[in-house]
Amino acid sequence: MPRPLPFFIFPALAGLSLSLSAAPVAADALESKLSYLIVVQDAEGKEALIERAEVEPGEVIQYTLSHENMTTDEMQGLVIAAPVPEGVSLALGGLTTSVPATFEIQAELDPELEGLEWSTLPAKRKVVEADGSLREEELPIEEVRAVRWSLNEALEAGEIALNTYRVRVN
């Protein structure tokens, strides 16, 4: 049965964050927008992106994050982060960036550390065996809690950084 999209998507995306490793900037220096579309395939497997307010289990949602530098100066050290909301899992297809960036995921990777850690893909996690020893295994994609892009280049004055990622409804 179709479910309305907002019940698990929008509260989690309120945590959408952007951090700057450069000097502080005014709140209006960077204009940020979030949009989403549902990914559908026709009988031949060709993809299309459509607007719809409801999703069904197994469907894919594509998020687009847009960040425009509203200043007259370049912005260095931008890090764009977004959650993988509860009720969905990261889908690796559809990851894009318009500005060269390092893509990372966030998950619990090391049981000896408190909290979540960041890793590039493919991510590995440590698992504690019954005898107390640690072994490493590939991180199940369902364990990813957030994504981020660390921009490798400055965002020039007036330039827009576009980043997309996809999630599959559980």
CSV table of C-alpha atoms in Angstrom, one decimal:
chain,number,residue,atom,x,y,z
A,1,MET,CA,0.0,0.0,0.0
A,2,PRO,CA,1.4,3.5,-0.9
A,3,ARG,CA,2.7,5.5,2.1
A,4,PRO,CA,2.8,9.3,2.2
A,5,LEU,CA,6.4,10.4,1.7
A,6,PRO,CA,6.6,13.0,4.5
A,7,PHE,CA,6.1,10.6,7.4
A,8,PHE,CA,9.7,9.5,7.5
A,9,ILE,CA,11.5,11.7,5.0
A,10,PHE,CA,11.1,15.3,6.1
A,11,PRO,CA,11.7,15.2,9.9
A,12,ALA,CA,15.0,13.4,9.3
A,13,LEU,CA,16.1,15.8,6.5
A,14,ALA,CA,15.6,18.7,8.9
A,15,GLY,CA,19.0,17.7,10.1
A,16,LEU,CA,20.5,18.4,6.7
A,17,SER,CA,23.8,20.1,7.4
A,18,LEU,CA,26.6,22.0,5.8
A,19,SER,CA,29.8,22.8,7.5
A,20,LEU,CA,32.6,25.1,6.5
A,21,SER,CA,36.2,24.6,7.5
A,22,ALA,CA,37.0,28.1,6.5
A,23,ALA,CA,36.2,31.3,8.5
A,24,PRO,CA,32.6,31.8,9.6
A,25,VAL,CA,30.2,33.2,6.9
A,26,ALA,CA,26.9,35.0,7.2
A,27,ALA,CA,23.8,32.8,7.2
A,28,ASP,CA,22.7,34.2,3.8
A,29,ALA,CA,26.1,33.5,2.2
A,30,LEU,CA,25.1,30.1,1.0
A,31,GLU,CA,21.6,29.4,-0.3
A,32,SER,CA,20.7,25.7,0.2
A,33,LYS,CA,17.8,23.8,-1.3
A,34,LEU,CA,16.7,20.2,-1.0
A,35,SER,CA,14.4,18.4,-3.5
A,36,TYR,CA,13.4,14.9,-4.2
A,37,LEU,CA,12.0,12.8,-7.0
A,38,ILE,CA,10.9,9.2,-7.3
A,39,VAL,CA,12.9,7.0,-9.6
A,40,VAL,CA,10.7,4.8,-11.9
A,41,GLN,CA,11.6,2.4,-14.7
A,42,ASP,CA,9.6,1.6,-17.8
A,43,ALA,CA,9.3,-1.9,-19.2
A,44,GLU,CA,12.6,-1.5,-21.0
A,45,GLY,CA,14.4,-0.5,-17.8
A,46,LYS,CA,14.8,3.2,-18.8
A,47,GLU,CA,14.7,5.5,-15.8
A,48,ALA,CA,12.6,8.5,-15.3
A,49,LEU,CA,12.3,10.9,-12.3
A,50,ILE,CA,8.8,11.9,-11.3
A,51,GLU,CA,7.1,14.0,-8.6
A,52,ARG,CA,4.8,12.0,-6.3
A,53,ALA,CA,3.8,12.4,-2.6
A,54,GLU,CA,3.6,8.7,-1.8
A,55,VAL,CA,6.1,5.8,-2.0
A,56,GLU,CA,5.9,2.1,-1.8
A,57,PRO,CA,8.4,-0.4,-0.3
A,58,GLY,CA,11.2,-1.1,-2.7
A,59,GLU,CA,10.8,2.3,-4.5
A,60,VAL,CA,13.8,4.6,-4.9
A,61,ILE,CA,13.9,8.3,-4.0
A,62,GLN,CA,16.5,10.6,-5.4
A,63,TYR,CA,17.5,13.6,-3.3
A,64,THR,CA,19.2,16.6,-4.9
A,65,LEU,CA,21.1,19.1,-2.7
A,66,SER,CA,21.8,22.5,-4.1
A,67,HIS,CA,24.2,25.0,-2.5
A,68,GLU,CA,24.8,28.4,-4.2
A,69,ASN,CA,27.6,30.7,-3.1
A,70,MET,CA,25.7,34.0,-2.7
A,71,THR,CA,28.9,36.0,-2.0
A,72,THR,CA,31.5,37.7,-4.2
A,73,ASP,CA,34.2,35.5,-2.8
A,74,GLU,CA,35.1,31.8,-3.2
A,75,MET,CA,34.2,29.4,-0.4
A,76,GLN,CA,36.9,26.9,0.6
A,77,GLY,CA,36.5,23.7,2.6
A,78,LEU,CA,32.8,23.1,2.1
A,79,VAL,CA,31.4,19.8,3.5
A,80,ILE,CA,27.9,18.9,2.5
A,81,ALA,CA,26.2,16.3,4.6
A,82,ALA,CA,22.7,14.7,4.6
A,83,PRO,CA,21.0,11.9,6.5
A,84,VAL,CA,19.8,8.6,5.3
A,85,PRO,CA,16.4,8.8,7.0
A,86,GLU,CA,14.8,6.0,9.1
A,87,GLY,CA,12.8,3.7,6.9
A,88,VAL,CA,15.1,3.8,3.9
A,89,SER,CA,18.5,2.4,2.9
A,90,LEU,CA,21.2,4.0,0.8
A,91,ALA,CA,21.1,3.0,-2.9
A,92,LEU,CA,24.5,3.3,-4.4
A,93,GLY,CA,23.3,4.3,-7.9
A,94,GLY,CA,22.7,7.9,-8.5
A,95,LEU,CA,25.6,9.4,-6.5
A,96,THR,CA,26.7,12.6,-8.3
A,97,THR,CA,28.5,15.8,-7.6
A,98,SER,CA,28.9,18.9,-9.8
A,99,VAL,CA,32.1,19.9,-8.0
A,100,PRO,CA,34.9,17.4,-7.4
A,101,ALA,CA,34.5,16.0,-4.0
A,102,THR,CA,35.3,13.1,-1.7
A,103,PHE,CA,32.2,11.0,-1.0
A,104,GLU,CA,31.8,9.3,2.4
A,105,ILE,CA,29.2,7.4,4.4
A,106,GLN,CA,28.6,7.4,8.1
A,107,ALA,CA,27.9,4.3,10.2
A,108,GLU,CA,29.0,2.4,13.2
A,109,LEU,CA,32.3,1.0,12.0
A,110,ASP,CA,34.3,0.3,15.1
A,111,PRO,CA,32.6,-1.1,18.3
A,112,GLU,CA,35.6,0.2,20.4
A,113,LEU,CA,34.7,3.8,19.5
A,114,GLU,CA,31.6,5.6,20.7
A,115,GLY,CA,29.2,6.9,18.0
A,116,LEU,CA,29.3,6.8,14.3
A,117,GLU,CA,32.4,7.2,12.0
A,118,TRP,CA,32.9,8.4,8.4
A,119,SER,CA,34.4,6.2,5.7
A,120,THR,CA,34.9,6.2,1.9
A,121,LEU,CA,33.5,3.3,0.0
A,122,PRO,CA,33.8,0.4,0.1
A,123,ALA,CA,33.4,0.7,3.9
A,124,LYS,CA,34.6,-1.9,6.3
A,125,ARG,CA,33.4,-2.4,9.9
A,126,LYS,CA,34.9,-4.3,12.8
A,127,VAL,CA,32.9,-7.1,14.3
A,128,VAL,CA,33.6,-8.6,17.8
A,129,GLU,CA,33.8,-12.4,17.7
A,130,ALA,CA,32.5,-14.6,20.5
A,131,ASP,CA,36.1,-15.0,21.8
A,132,GLY,CA,36.5,-11.2,21.9
A,133,SER,CA,38.7,-10.9,18.9
A,134,LEU,CA,37.9,-8.4,16.1
A,135,ARG,CA,37.4,-9.2,12.4
A,136,GLU,CA,36.7,-6.9,9.6
A,137,GLU,CA,33.8,-7.2,7.1
A,138,GLU,CA,32.2,-5.2,4.4
A,139,LEU,CA,29.6,-2.8,5.9
A,140,PRO,CA,26.0,-3.7,5.0
A,141,ILE,CA,24.6,-0.8,3.0
A,142,GLU,CA,21.5,-0.8,5.3
A,143,GLU,CA,23.8,0.4,8.2
A,144,VAL,CA,24.6,3.7,6.5
A,145,ARG,CA,23.1,6.6,8.5
A,146,ALA,CA,24.4,9.7,6.6
A,147,VAL,CA,26.3,10.8,3.5
A,148,ARG,CA,28.7,13.7,2.9
A,149,TRP,CA,30.7,15.3,0.2
A,150,SER,CA,33.9,17.2,1.1
A,151,LEU,CA,34.5,19.5,-1.8
A,152,ASN,CA,38.0,19.3,-3.2
A,153,GLU,CA,37.8,22.7,-4.8
A,154,ALA,CA,36.5,26.1,-3.8
A,155,LEU,CA,32.9,27.0,-4.6
A,156,GLU,CA,33.3,30.1,-6.7
A,157,ALA,CA,31.2,33.3,-6.2
A,158,GLY,CA,27.8,32.6,-7.7
A,159,GLU,CA,28.6,28.9,-8.4
A,160,ILE,CA,26.1,26.2,-7.5
A,161,ALA,CA,27.2,22.8,-6.1
A,162,LEU,CA,24.7,20.0,-6.9
A,163,ASN,CA,24.9,16.7,-5.1
A,164,THR,CA,22.5,13.7,-5.5
A,165,TYR,CA,22.0,10.5,-3.7
A,166,ARG,CA,19.4,7.8,-3.7
A,167,VAL,CA,17.6,5.7,-1.0
A,168,ARG,CA,15.4,2.7,-1.3
A,169,VAL,CA,12.2,2.5,0.8
A,170,ASN,CA,12.4,-0.5,3.2
